[in-house]
Amino acid sequence: MSRALQQPLGVILAGGLATRMGGGDKGLLEIGGAPLLQRVIDRLEPQVAGVALNANGDADRFAGYGLPVLPDSIAGFPGPLAGVLAGLDWAAEQGADSIVTVAADTPFFPCDLVPHLLLAAEDAPHPLALACTPRSGEEALKSGGGKRLNRHPTFGLWPVALADDLRTALGEGLRKVVLWTDRHGAGEALFPAEPFDPFFNVNTPEDLARARELAS
């Protein structure tokens, strides 16, 4: 079967510390009458075969969502790659070949994210790809090297077959997502950034105010 026809599992990454928001769970903040996390679930569920939540701490605070909660298997909040690994280990238990990750604080990501990621990975050595958008104006390059693209490392397609490789890399201290994805020839799924970047995420109180404006 072609990779493009296989439906991955979905993992929502919510394992960060939210220090710029004063701590707590950003996904539980409300915009437009609904928590960020619920908006993310509603966008992701139709695109994948099942959904889990990567989060640390007491899982009971997410009980109302009815999702499996996957804590990082590596201590010390090492970043999104730890959440990816937790998702890959869960997917392996389900017999899945791949996962797609999204961030819990990004409520407007594309409703066609998964098919574009699958297509972007068709020519890659593994079903591995990151979402990206064009740079616009004076926007700083987030993680794209010398390219005119912003890669969004929490929005990606990840192969279960590379879980042990990722586990080893994390154990060796690797934390930067694109260093690992570049090592394995990841594809890039390009999305338009107009009228606004769909991967806009809520990091600060000002971002939350803007998200509420966009939601309305």
mmCIF file of the C-alpha atoms, coordinates in Angstrom:
data_MODEL
# 
_entry.id   MODEL 
# 
loop_
_atom_site.group_PDB 
_atom_site.id 
_atom_site.type_symbol 
_atom_site.label_atom_id 
_atom_site.label_alt_id 
_atom_site.label_comp_id 
_atom_site.label_asym_id 
_atom_site.label_entity_id 
_atom_site.label_seq_id 
_atom_site.pdbx_PDB_ins_code 
_atom_site.Cartn_x 
_atom_site.Cartn_y 
_atom_site.Cartn_z 
_atom_site.occupancy 
_atom_site.B_iso_or_equiv 
_atom_site.pdbx_formal_charge 
_atom_site.auth_seq_id 
_atom_site.auth_comp_id 
_atom_site.auth_asym_id 
_atom_site.auth_atom_id 
_atom_site.pdbx_PDB_model_num 
ATOM 1   C CA . MET A 1 1   ? 0.000   0.000  0.000  1.00 0.00 ? 1   MET A CA 1 
ATOM 2   C CA . SER A 1 2   ? 1.212   3.500  -0.798 1.00 0.00 ? 2   SER A CA 1 
ATOM 3   C CA . ARG A 1 3   ? 2.246   5.558  2.188  1.00 0.00 ? 3   ARG A CA 1 
ATOM 4   C CA . ALA A 1 4   ? -0.215  8.242  1.106  1.00 0.00 ? 4   ALA A CA 1 
ATOM 5   C CA . LEU A 1 5   ? -3.084  5.805  1.694  1.00 0.00 ? 5   LEU A CA 1 
ATOM 6   C CA . GLN A 1 6   ? -2.077  4.856  5.222  1.00 0.00 ? 6   GLN A CA 1 
ATOM 7   C CA . GLN A 1 7   ? -3.728  6.850  7.961  1.00 0.00 ? 7   GLN A CA 1 
ATOM 8   C CA . PRO A 1 8   ? -1.386  7.628  10.864 1.00 0.00 ? 8   PRO A CA 1 
ATOM 9   C CA . LEU A 1 9   ? -2.287  8.066  14.495 1.00 0.00 ? 9   LEU A CA 1 
ATOM 10  C CA . GLY A 1 10  ? -2.360  11.593 15.924 1.00 0.00 ? 10  GLY A CA 1 
ATOM 11  C CA . VAL A 1 11  ? -0.486  12.870 18.985 1.00 0.00 ? 11  VAL A CA 1 
ATOM 12  C CA . ILE A 1 12  ? -1.127  16.294 20.528 1.00 0.00 ? 12  ILE A CA 1 
ATOM 13  C CA . LEU A 1 13  ? 2.005   17.694 22.157 1.00 0.00 ? 13  LEU A CA 1 
ATOM 14  C CA . ALA A 1 14  ? 1.208   19.398 25.466 1.00 0.00 ? 14  ALA A CA 1 
ATOM 15  C CA . GLY A 1 15  ? 4.230   18.460 27.547 1.00 0.00 ? 15  GLY A CA 1 
ATOM 16  C CA . GLY A 1 16  ? 5.863   21.887 27.788 1.00 0.00 ? 16  GLY A CA 1 
ATOM 17  C CA . LEU A 1 17  ? 6.135   24.149 30.818 1.00 0.00 ? 17  LEU A CA 1 
ATOM 18  C CA . ALA A 1 18  ? 4.323   27.226 29.366 1.00 0.00 ? 18  ALA A CA 1 
ATOM 19  C CA . THR A 1 19  ? 6.743   29.512 31.202 1.00 0.00 ? 19  THR A CA 1 
ATOM 20  C CA . ARG A 1 20  ? 5.808   32.596 29.137 1.00 0.00 ? 20  ARG A CA 1 
ATOM 21  C CA . MET A 1 21  ? 2.183   32.128 30.168 1.00 0.00 ? 21  MET A CA 1 
ATOM 22  C CA . GLY A 1 22  ? 3.075   31.800 33.839 1.00 0.00 ? 22  GLY A CA 1 
ATOM 23  C CA . GLY A 1 23  ? 2.952   28.003 33.843 1.00 0.00 ? 23  GLY A CA 1 
ATOM 24  C CA . GLY A 1 24  ? -0.037  25.678 33.683 1.00 0.00 ? 24  GLY A CA 1 
ATOM 25  C CA . ASP A 1 25  ? -1.692  24.095 30.666 1.00 0.00 ? 25  ASP A CA 1 
ATOM 26  C CA . LYS A 1 26  ? -2.025  26.412 27.689 1.00 0.00 ? 26  LYS A CA 1 
ATOM 27  C CA . GLY A 1 27  ? -4.344  23.920 26.055 1.00 0.00 ? 27  GLY A CA 1 
ATOM 28  C CA . LEU A 1 28  ? -6.965  24.558 28.736 1.00 0.00 ? 28  LEU A CA 1 
ATOM 29  C CA . LEU A 1 29  ? -7.142  28.299 27.998 1.00 0.00 ? 29  LEU A CA 1 
ATOM 30  C CA . GLU A 1 30  ? -10.331 29.288 26.195 1.00 0.00 ? 30  GLU A CA 1 
ATOM 31  C CA . ILE A 1 31  ? -10.777 31.112 22.906 1.00 0.00 ? 31  ILE A CA 1 
ATOM 32  C CA . GLY A 1 32  ? -14.137 31.583 21.272 1.00 0.00 ? 32  GLY A CA 1 
ATOM 33  C CA . GLY A 1 33  ? -15.896 29.700 24.056 1.00 0.00 ? 33  GLY A CA 1 
ATOM 34  C CA . ALA A 1 34  ? -13.810 26.514 23.778 1.00 0.00 ? 34  ALA A CA 1 
ATOM 35  C CA . PRO A 1 35  ? -10.461 25.401 25.204 1.00 0.00 ? 35  PRO A CA 1 
ATOM 36  C CA . LEU A 1 36  ? -7.510  25.515 22.829 1.00 0.00 ? 36  LEU A CA 1 
ATOM 37  C CA . LEU A 1 37  ? -7.120  21.770 23.296 1.00 0.00 ? 37  LEU A CA 1 
ATOM 38  C CA . GLN A 1 38  ? -10.686 21.053 22.196 1.00 0.00 ? 38  GLN A CA 1 
ATOM 39  C CA . ARG A 1 39  ? -10.176 23.110 19.046 1.00 0.00 ? 39  ARG A CA 1 
ATOM 40  C CA . VAL A 1 40  ? -7.000  21.154 18.303 1.00 0.00 ? 40  VAL A CA 1 
ATOM 41  C CA . ILE A 1 41  ? -8.761  17.822 18.858 1.00 0.00 ? 41  ILE A CA 1 
ATOM 42  C CA . ASP A 1 42  ? -11.613 18.847 16.559 1.00 0.00 ? 42  ASP A CA 1 
ATOM 43  C CA . ARG A 1 43  ? -9.154  19.659 13.751 1.00 0.00 ? 43  ARG A CA 1 
ATOM 44  C CA . LEU A 1 44  ? -6.983  16.592 14.198 1.00 0.00 ? 44  LEU A CA 1 
ATOM 45  C CA . GLU A 1 45  ? -9.489  13.778 14.792 1.00 0.00 ? 45  GLU A CA 1 
ATOM 46  C CA . PRO A 1 46  ? -10.969 13.697 11.263 1.00 0.00 ? 46  PRO A CA 1 
ATOM 47  C CA . GLN A 1 47  ? -7.468  13.394 9.779  1.00 0.00 ? 47  GLN A CA 1 
ATOM 48  C CA . VAL A 1 48  ? -6.085  10.455 11.771 1.00 0.00 ? 48  VAL A CA 1 
ATOM 49  C CA . ALA A 1 49  ? -6.944  6.934  12.915 1.00 0.00 ? 49  ALA A CA 1 
ATOM 50  C CA . GLY A 1 50  ? -6.890  7.827  16.620 1.00 0.00 ? 50  GLY A CA 1 
ATOM 51  C CA . VAL A 1 51  ? -5.640  10.543 18.975 1.00 0.00 ? 51  VAL A CA 1 
ATOM 52  C CA . ALA A 1 52  ? -3.515  10.613 22.143 1.00 0.00 ? 52  ALA A CA 1 
ATOM 53  C CA . LEU A 1 53  ? -2.242  13.486 24.257 1.00 0.00 ? 53  LEU A CA 1 
ATOM 54  C CA . ASN A 1 54  ? 1.392   13.889 25.293 1.00 0.00 ? 54  ASN A CA 1 
ATOM 55  C CA . ALA A 1 55  ? 1.363   15.615 28.697 1.00 0.00 ? 55  ALA A CA 1 
ATOM 56  C CA . ASN A 1 56  ? 3.259   15.382 31.959 1.00 0.00 ? 56  ASN A CA 1 
ATOM 57  C CA . GLY A 1 57  ? 1.974   15.541 35.526 1.00 0.00 ? 57  GLY A CA 1 
ATOM 58  C CA . ASP A 1 58  ? -1.455  14.449 36.749 1.00 0.00 ? 58  ASP A CA 1 
ATOM 59  C CA . ALA A 1 59  ? -3.343  12.958 33.812 1.00 0.00 ? 59  ALA A CA 1 
ATOM 60  C CA . ASP A 1 60  ? -6.699  13.379 35.567 1.00 0.00 ? 60  ASP A CA 1 
ATOM 61  C CA . ARG A 1 61  ? -6.886  17.034 34.560 1.00 0.00 ? 61  ARG A CA 1 
ATOM 62  C CA . PHE A 1 62  ? -7.513  15.848 30.992 1.00 0.00 ? 62  PHE A CA 1 
ATOM 63  C CA . ALA A 1 63  ? -10.012 13.113 31.916 1.00 0.00 ? 63  ALA A CA 1 
ATOM 64  C CA . GLY A 1 64  ? -12.891 14.956 30.296 1.00 0.00 ? 64  GLY A CA 1 
ATOM 65  C CA . TYR A 1 65  ? -11.343 14.592 26.846 1.00 0.00 ? 65  TYR A CA 1 
ATOM 66  C CA . GLY A 1 66  ? -11.338 10.802 26.850 1.00 0.00 ? 66  GLY A CA 1 
ATOM 67  C CA . LEU A 1 67  ? -7.865  10.528 25.296 1.00 0.00 ? 67  LEU A CA 1 
ATOM 68  C CA . PRO A 1 68  ? -4.911  8.347  26.273 1.00 0.00 ? 68  PRO A CA 1 
ATOM 69  C CA . VAL A 1 69  ? -2.378  10.570 28.081 1.00 0.00 ? 69  VAL A CA 1 
ATOM 70  C CA . LEU A 1 70  ? 1.256   9.794  27.279 1.00 0.00 ? 70  LEU A CA 1 
ATOM 71  C CA . PRO A 1 71  ? 3.924   11.254 29.598 1.00 0.00 ? 71  PRO A CA 1 
ATOM 72  C CA . ASP A 1 72  ? 7.483   11.805 28.413 1.00 0.00 ? 72  ASP A CA 1 
ATOM 73  C CA . SER A 1 73  ? 9.621   8.720  28.982 1.00 0.00 ? 73  SER A CA 1 
ATOM 74  C CA . ILE A 1 74  ? 12.681  10.960 29.434 1.00 0.00 ? 74  ILE A CA 1 
ATOM 75  C CA . ALA A 1 75  ? 12.879  13.125 32.544 1.00 0.00 ? 75  ALA A CA 1 
ATOM 76  C CA . GLY A 1 76  ? 13.656  16.828 32.687 1.00 0.00 ? 76  GLY A CA 1 
ATOM 77  C CA . PHE A 1 77  ? 11.269  18.215 30.029 1.00 0.00 ? 77  PHE A CA 1 
ATOM 78  C CA . PRO A 1 78  ? 13.732  17.723 27.151 1.00 0.00 ? 78  PRO A CA 1 
ATOM 79  C CA . GLY A 1 79  ? 11.407  19.260 24.565 1.00 0.00 ? 79  GLY A CA 1 
ATOM 80  C CA . PRO A 1 80  ? 9.062   18.165 21.800 1.00 0.00 ? 80  PRO A CA 1 
ATOM 81  C CA . LEU A 1 81  ? 11.189  15.251 20.625 1.00 0.00 ? 81  LEU A CA 1 
ATOM 82  C CA . ALA A 1 82  ? 10.444  13.507 23.925 1.00 0.00 ? 82  ALA A CA 1 
ATOM 83  C CA . GLY A 1 83  ? 6.753   13.874 23.168 1.00 0.00 ? 83  GLY A CA 1 
ATOM 84  C CA . VAL A 1 84  ? 7.306   12.503 19.686 1.00 0.00 ? 84  VAL A CA 1 
ATOM 85  C CA . LEU A 1 85  ? 9.066   9.484  21.180 1.00 0.00 ? 85  LEU A CA 1 
ATOM 86  C CA . ALA A 1 86  ? 6.226   8.896  23.643 1.00 0.00 ? 86  ALA A CA 1 
ATOM 87  C CA . GLY A 1 87  ? 3.834   9.008  20.709 1.00 0.00 ? 87  GLY A CA 1 
ATOM 88  C CA . LEU A 1 88  ? 5.903   6.598  18.636 1.00 0.00 ? 88  LEU A CA 1 
ATOM 89  C CA . ASP A 1 89  ? 6.062   4.091  21.489 1.00 0.00 ? 89  ASP A CA 1 
ATOM 90  C CA . TRP A 1 90  ? 2.288   4.312  21.908 1.00 0.00 ? 90  TRP A CA 1 
ATOM 91  C CA . ALA A 1 91  ? 1.762   3.899  18.158 1.00 0.00 ? 91  ALA A CA 1 
ATOM 92  C CA . ALA A 1 92  ? 3.995   0.817  18.145 1.00 0.00 ? 92  ALA A CA 1 
ATOM 93  C CA . GLU A 1 93  ? 1.729   -0.731 20.790 1.00 0.00 ? 93  GLU A CA 1 
ATOM 94  C CA . GLN A 1 94  ? -1.250  -0.043 18.497 1.00 0.00 ? 94  GLN A CA 1 
ATOM 95  C CA . GLY A 1 95  ? 0.474   -1.651 15.515 1.00 0.00 ? 95  GLY A CA 1 
ATOM 96  C CA . ALA A 1 96  ? 0.667   1.657  13.622 1.00 0.00 ? 96  ALA A CA 1 
ATOM 97  C CA . ASP A 1 97  ? 3.415   2.659  11.205 1.00 0.00 ? 97  ASP A CA 1 
ATOM 98  C CA . SER A 1 98  ? 3.488   6.391  11.892 1.00 0.00 ? 98  SER A CA 1 
ATOM 99  C CA . ILE A 1 99  ? 2.123   9.322  13.853 1.00 0.00 ? 99  ILE A CA 1 
ATOM 100 C CA . VAL A 1 100 ? 1.366   12.947 13.096 1.00 0.00 ? 100 VAL A CA 1 
ATOM 101 C CA . THR A 1 101 ? 2.047   15.448 15.858 1.00 0.00 ? 101 THR A CA 1 
ATOM 102 C CA . VAL A 1 102 ? 0.408   18.820 16.446 1.00 0.00 ? 102 VAL A CA 1 
ATOM 103 C CA . ALA A 1 103 ? 0.846   21.366 19.236 1.00 0.00 ? 103 ALA A CA 1 
ATOM 104 C CA . ALA A 1 104 ? -1.873  21.887 21.844 1.00 0.00 ? 104 ALA A CA 1 
ATOM 105 C CA . ASP A 1 105 ? -1.490  25.684 21.669 1.00 0.00 ? 105 ASP A CA 1 
ATOM 106 C CA . THR A 1 106 ? -1.980  26.059 17.899 1.00 0.00 ? 106 THR A CA 1 
ATOM 107 C CA . PRO A 1 107 ? -5.732  26.178 17.221 1.00 0.00 ? 107 PRO A CA 1 
ATOM 108 C CA . PHE A 1 108 ? -5.753  27.162 13.539 1.00 0.00 ? 108 PHE A CA 1 
ATOM 109 C CA . PHE A 1 109 ? -3.483  24.551 11.926 1.00 0.00 ? 109 PHE A CA 1 
ATOM 110 C CA . PRO A 1 110 ? -4.629  23.322 8.497  1.00 0.00 ? 110 PRO A CA 1 
ATOM 111 C CA . CYS A 1 111 ? -7.540  20.916 8.210  1.00 0.00 ? 111 CYS A CA 1 
ATOM 112 C CA . ASP A 1 112 ? -5.569  19.153 5.442  1.00 0.00 ? 112 ASP A CA 1 
ATOM 113 C CA . LEU A 1 113 ? -2.345  18.878 7.443  1.00 0.00 ? 113 LEU A CA 1 
ATOM 114 C CA . VAL A 1 114 ? -2.092  15.085 7.401  1.00 0.00 ? 114 VAL A CA 1 
ATOM 115 C CA . PRO A 1 115 ? -2.561  14.429 3.666  1.00 0.00 ? 115 PRO A CA 1 
ATOM 116 C CA . HIS A 1 116 ? 0.005   17.098 2.817  1.00 0.00 ? 116 HIS A CA 1 
ATOM 117 C CA . LEU A 1 117 ? 2.518   15.621 5.251  1.00 0.00 ? 117 LEU A CA 1 
ATOM 118 C CA . LEU A 1 118 ? 1.975   12.160 3.761  1.00 0.00 ? 118 LEU A CA 1 
ATOM 119 C CA . LEU A 1 119 ? 2.528   13.476 0.249  1.00 0.00 ? 119 LEU A CA 1 
ATOM 120 C CA . ALA A 1 120 ? 5.656   15.369 1.304  1.00 0.00 ? 120 ALA A CA 1 
ATOM 121 C CA . ALA A 1 121 ? 7.139   12.173 2.721  1.00 0.00 ? 121 ALA A CA 1 
ATOM 122 C CA . GLU A 1 122 ? 6.474   9.986  -0.311 1.00 0.00 ? 122 GLU A CA 1 
ATOM 123 C CA . ASP A 1 123 ? 9.984   10.446 -1.709 1.00 0.00 ? 123 ASP A CA 1 
ATOM 124 C CA . ALA A 1 124 ? 11.713  10.534 1.684  1.00 0.00 ? 124 ALA A CA 1 
ATOM 125 C CA . PRO A 1 125 ? 13.633  7.492  2.963  1.00 0.00 ? 125 PRO A CA 1 
ATOM 126 C CA . HIS A 1 126 ? 11.071  7.170  5.785  1.00 0.00 ? 126 HIS A CA 1 
ATOM 127 C CA . PRO A 1 127 ? 7.531   8.527  6.309  1.00 0.00 ? 127 PRO A CA 1 
ATOM 128 C CA . LEU A 1 128 ? 9.023   11.644 7.877  1.00 0.00 ? 128 LEU A CA 1 
ATOM 129 C CA . ALA A 1 129 ? 8.082   15.244 7.084  1.00 0.00 ? 129 ALA A CA 1 
ATOM 130 C CA . LEU A 1 130 ? 7.645   18.638 8.740  1.00 0.00 ? 130 LEU A CA 1 
ATOM 131 C CA . ALA A 1 131 ? 5.102   21.356 8.004  1.00 0.00 ? 131 ALA A CA 1 
ATOM 132 C CA . CYS A 1 132 ? 6.486   24.684 6.797  1.00 0.00 ? 132 CYS A CA 1 
ATOM 133 C CA . THR A 1 133 ? 5.319   28.106 5.671  1.00 0.00 ? 133 THR A CA 1 
ATOM 134 C CA . PRO A 1 134 ? 7.004   30.832 3.590  1.00 0.00 ? 134 PRO A CA 1 
ATOM 135 C CA . ARG A 1 135 ? 8.784   33.584 5.429  1.00 0.00 ? 135 ARG A CA 1 
ATOM 136 C CA . SER A 1 136 ? 6.914   36.845 5.272  1.00 0.00 ? 136 SER A CA 1 
ATOM 137 C CA . GLY A 1 137 ? 8.038   40.434 5.868  1.00 0.00 ? 137 GLY A CA 1 
ATOM 138 C CA . GLU A 1 138 ? 10.716  40.715 8.501  1.00 0.00 ? 138 GLU A CA 1 
ATOM 139 C CA . GLU A 1 139 ? 9.731   37.499 10.238 1.00 0.00 ? 139 GLU A CA 1 
ATOM 140 C CA . ALA A 1 140 ? 12.751  35.791 11.751 1.00 0.00 ? 140 ALA A CA 1 
ATOM 141 C CA . LEU A 1 141 ? 13.733  32.408 10.411 1.00 0.00 ? 141 LEU A CA 1 
ATOM 142 C CA . LYS A 1 142 ? 12.647  29.936 13.072 1.00 0.00 ? 142 LYS A CA 1 
ATOM 143 C CA . SER A 1 143 ? 14.511  26.761 12.164 1.00 0.00 ? 143 SER A CA 1 
ATOM 144 C CA . GLY A 1 144 ? 15.003  26.672 8.431  1.00 0.00 ? 144 GLY A CA 1 
ATOM 145 C CA . GLY A 1 145 ? 18.734  27.061 8.071  1.00 0.00 ? 145 GLY A CA 1 
ATOM 146 C CA . GLY A 1 146 ? 19.406  29.175 5.006  1.00 0.00 ? 146 GLY A CA 1 
ATOM 147 C CA . LYS A 1 147 ? 16.028  28.514 3.449  1.00 0.00 ? 147 LYS A CA 1 
ATOM 148 C CA . ARG A 1 148 ? 13.231  30.984 2.875  1.00 0.00 ? 148 ARG A CA 1 
ATOM 149 C CA . LEU A 1 149 ? 10.876  28.740 4.823  1.00 0.00 ? 149 LEU A CA 1 
ATOM 150 C CA . ASN A 1 150 ? 9.871   28.453 8.437  1.00 0.00 ? 150 ASN A CA 1 
ATOM 151 C CA . ARG A 1 151 ? 9.721   24.842 9.508  1.00 0.00 ? 151 ARG A CA 1 
ATOM 152 C CA . HIS A 1 152 ? 7.257   24.022 12.283 1.00 0.00 ? 152 HIS A CA 1 
ATOM 153 C CA . PRO A 1 153 ? 8.895   21.173 14.184 1.00 0.00 ? 153 PRO A CA 1 
ATOM 154 C CA . THR A 1 154 ? 5.917   20.268 16.368 1.00 0.00 ? 154 THR A CA 1 
ATOM 155 C CA . PHE A 1 155 ? 3.842   19.602 13.228 1.00 0.00 ? 155 PHE A CA 1 
ATOM 156 C CA . GLY A 1 156 ? 5.255   16.523 11.606 1.00 0.00 ? 156 GLY A CA 1 
ATOM 157 C CA . LEU A 1 157 ? 4.853   12.998 10.335 1.00 0.00 ? 157 LEU A CA 1 
ATOM 158 C CA . TRP A 1 158 ? 7.057   10.521 12.211 1.00 0.00 ? 158 TRP A CA 1 
ATOM 159 C CA . PRO A 1 159 ? 7.842   6.841  11.464 1.00 0.00 ? 159 PRO A CA 1 
ATOM 160 C CA . VAL A 1 160 ? 7.584   4.221  14.199 1.00 0.00 ? 160 VAL A CA 1 
ATOM 161 C CA . ALA A 1 161 ? 10.550  2.470  12.575 1.00 0.00 ? 161 ALA A CA 1 
ATOM 162 C CA . LEU A 1 162 ? 12.854  5.289  13.772 1.00 0.00 ? 162 LEU A CA 1 
ATOM 163 C CA . ALA A 1 163 ? 11.701  5.265  17.410 1.00 0.00 ? 163 ALA A CA 1 
ATOM 164 C CA . ASP A 1 164 ? 14.846  3.546  18.694 1.00 0.00 ? 164 ASP A CA 1 
ATOM 165 C CA . ASP A 1 165 ? 17.067  5.873  16.671 1.00 0.00 ? 165 ASP A CA 1 
ATOM 166 C CA . LEU A 1 166 ? 15.284  8.850  18.243 1.00 0.00 ? 166 LEU A CA 1 
ATOM 167 C CA . ARG A 1 167 ? 15.574  7.294  21.706 1.00 0.00 ? 167 ARG A CA 1 
ATOM 168 C CA . THR A 1 168 ? 19.330  6.959  21.235 1.00 0.00 ? 168 THR A CA 1 
ATOM 169 C CA . ALA A 1 169 ? 19.663  10.531 19.959 1.00 0.00 ? 169 ALA A CA 1 
ATOM 170 C CA . LEU A 1 170 ? 17.764  11.905 22.959 1.00 0.00 ? 170 LEU A CA 1 
ATOM 171 C CA . GLY A 1 171 ? 19.921  9.857  25.284 1.00 0.00 ? 171 GLY A CA 1 
ATOM 172 C CA . GLU A 1 172 ? 22.970  11.460 23.673 1.00 0.00 ? 172 GLU A CA 1 
ATOM 173 C CA . GLY A 1 173 ? 21.585  14.918 24.427 1.00 0.00 ? 173 GLY A CA 1 
ATOM 174 C CA . LEU A 1 174 ? 20.022  15.915 21.098 1.00 0.00 ? 174 LEU A CA 1 
ATOM 175 C CA . ARG A 1 175 ? 17.146  18.357 21.604 1.00 0.00 ? 175 ARG A CA 1 
ATOM 176 C CA . LYS A 1 176 ? 16.739  20.309 18.339 1.00 0.00 ? 176 LYS A CA 1 
ATOM 177 C CA . VAL A 1 177 ? 14.076  18.714 16.185 1.00 0.00 ? 177 VAL A CA 1 
ATOM 178 C CA . VAL A 1 178 ? 15.438  19.696 12.779 1.00 0.00 ? 178 VAL A CA 1 
ATOM 179 C CA . LEU A 1 179 ? 18.900  18.316 13.519 1.00 0.00 ? 179 LEU A CA 1 
ATOM 180 C CA . TRP A 1 180 ? 17.314  14.887 13.807 1.00 0.00 ? 180 TRP A CA 1 
ATOM 181 C CA . THR A 1 181 ? 14.852  15.252 10.921 1.00 0.00 ? 181 THR A CA 1 
ATOM 182 C CA . ASP A 1 182 ? 17.584  16.543 8.583  1.00 0.00 ? 182 ASP A CA 1 
ATOM 183 C CA . ARG A 1 183 ? 19.685  13.517 9.489  1.00 0.00 ? 183 ARG A CA 1 
ATOM 184 C CA . HIS A 1 184 ? 16.936  11.287 8.105  1.00 0.00 ? 184 HIS A CA 1 
ATOM 185 C CA . GLY A 1 185 ? 16.022  13.263 4.981  1.00 0.00 ? 185 GLY A CA 1 
ATOM 186 C CA . ALA A 1 186 ? 12.644  14.576 6.095  1.00 0.00 ? 186 ALA A CA 1 
ATOM 187 C CA . GLY A 1 187 ? 10.280  16.004 3.518  1.00 0.00 ? 187 GLY A CA 1 
ATOM 188 C CA . GLU A 1 188 ? 8.656   19.432 3.797  1.00 0.00 ? 188 GLU A CA 1 
ATOM 189 C CA . ALA A 1 189 ? 4.939   20.128 3.438  1.00 0.00 ? 189 ALA A CA 1 
ATOM 190 C CA . LEU A 1 190 ? 4.450   23.748 2.390  1.00 0.00 ? 190 LEU A CA 1 
ATOM 191 C CA . PHE A 1 191 ? 1.350   25.627 3.533  1.00 0.00 ? 191 PHE A CA 1 
ATOM 192 C CA . PRO A 1 192 ? 0.356   29.234 2.713  1.00 0.00 ? 192 PRO A CA 1 
ATOM 193 C CA . ALA A 1 193 ? 0.878   31.859 5.415  1.00 0.00 ? 193 ALA A CA 1 
ATOM 194 C CA . GLU A 1 194 ? -1.896  34.212 4.290  1.00 0.00 ? 194 GLU A CA 1 
ATOM 195 C CA . PRO A 1 195 ? -4.057  35.791 5.598  1.00 0.00 ? 195 PRO A CA 1 
ATOM 196 C CA . PHE A 1 196 ? -2.106  34.607 8.663  1.00 0.00 ? 196 PHE A CA 1 
ATOM 197 C CA . ASP A 1 197 ? 0.251   31.764 9.484  1.00 0.00 ? 197 ASP A CA 1 
ATOM 198 C CA . PRO A 1 198 ? -1.964  28.749 10.350 1.00 0.00 ? 198 PRO A CA 1 
ATOM 199 C CA . PHE A 1 199 ? 0.757   27.569 12.738 1.00 0.00 ? 199 PHE A CA 1 
ATOM 200 C CA . PHE A 1 200 ? 0.446   30.688 14.884 1.00 0.00 ? 200 PHE A CA 1 
ATOM 201 C CA . ASN A 1 201 ? 0.636   29.493 18.472 1.00 0.00 ? 201 ASN A CA 1 
ATOM 202 C CA . VAL A 1 202 ? -0.218  30.914 21.869 1.00 0.00 ? 202 VAL A CA 1 
ATOM 203 C CA . ASN A 1 203 ? 2.985   31.597 23.797 1.00 0.00 ? 203 ASN A CA 1 
ATOM 204 C CA . THR A 1 204 ? 2.168   34.859 25.599 1.00 0.00 ? 204 THR A CA 1 
ATOM 205 C CA . PRO A 1 205 ? -0.896  36.704 26.919 1.00 0.00 ? 205 PRO A CA 1 
ATOM 206 C CA . GLU A 1 206 ? -0.671  38.902 23.805 1.00 0.00 ? 206 GLU A CA 1 
ATOM 207 C CA . ASP A 1 207 ? -0.834  35.802 21.617 1.00 0.00 ? 207 ASP A CA 1 
ATOM 208 C CA . LEU A 1 208 ? -3.910  34.648 23.515 1.00 0.00 ? 208 LEU A CA 1 
ATOM 209 C CA . ALA A 1 209 ? -5.620  37.977 22.846 1.00 0.00 ? 209 ALA A CA 1 
ATOM 210 C CA . ARG A 1 210 ? -4.785  37.688 19.142 1.00 0.00 ? 210 ARG A CA 1 
ATOM 211 C CA . ALA A 1 211 ? -6.066  34.104 19.010 1.00 0.00 ? 211 ALA A CA 1 
ATOM 212 C CA . ARG A 1 212 ? -9.352  35.241 20.498 1.00 0.00 ? 212 ARG A CA 1 
ATOM 213 C CA . GLU A 1 213 ? -9.614  37.940 17.831 1.00 0.00 ? 213 GLU A CA 1 
ATOM 214 C CA . LEU A 1 214 ? -8.901  35.422 15.068 1.00 0.00 ? 214 LEU A CA 1 
ATOM 215 C CA . ALA A 1 215 ? -11.432 32.963 16.488 1.00 0.00 ? 215 ALA A CA 1 
ATOM 216 C CA . SER A 1 216 ? -14.126 35.619 16.403 1.00 0.00 ? 216 SER A CA 1 
# 
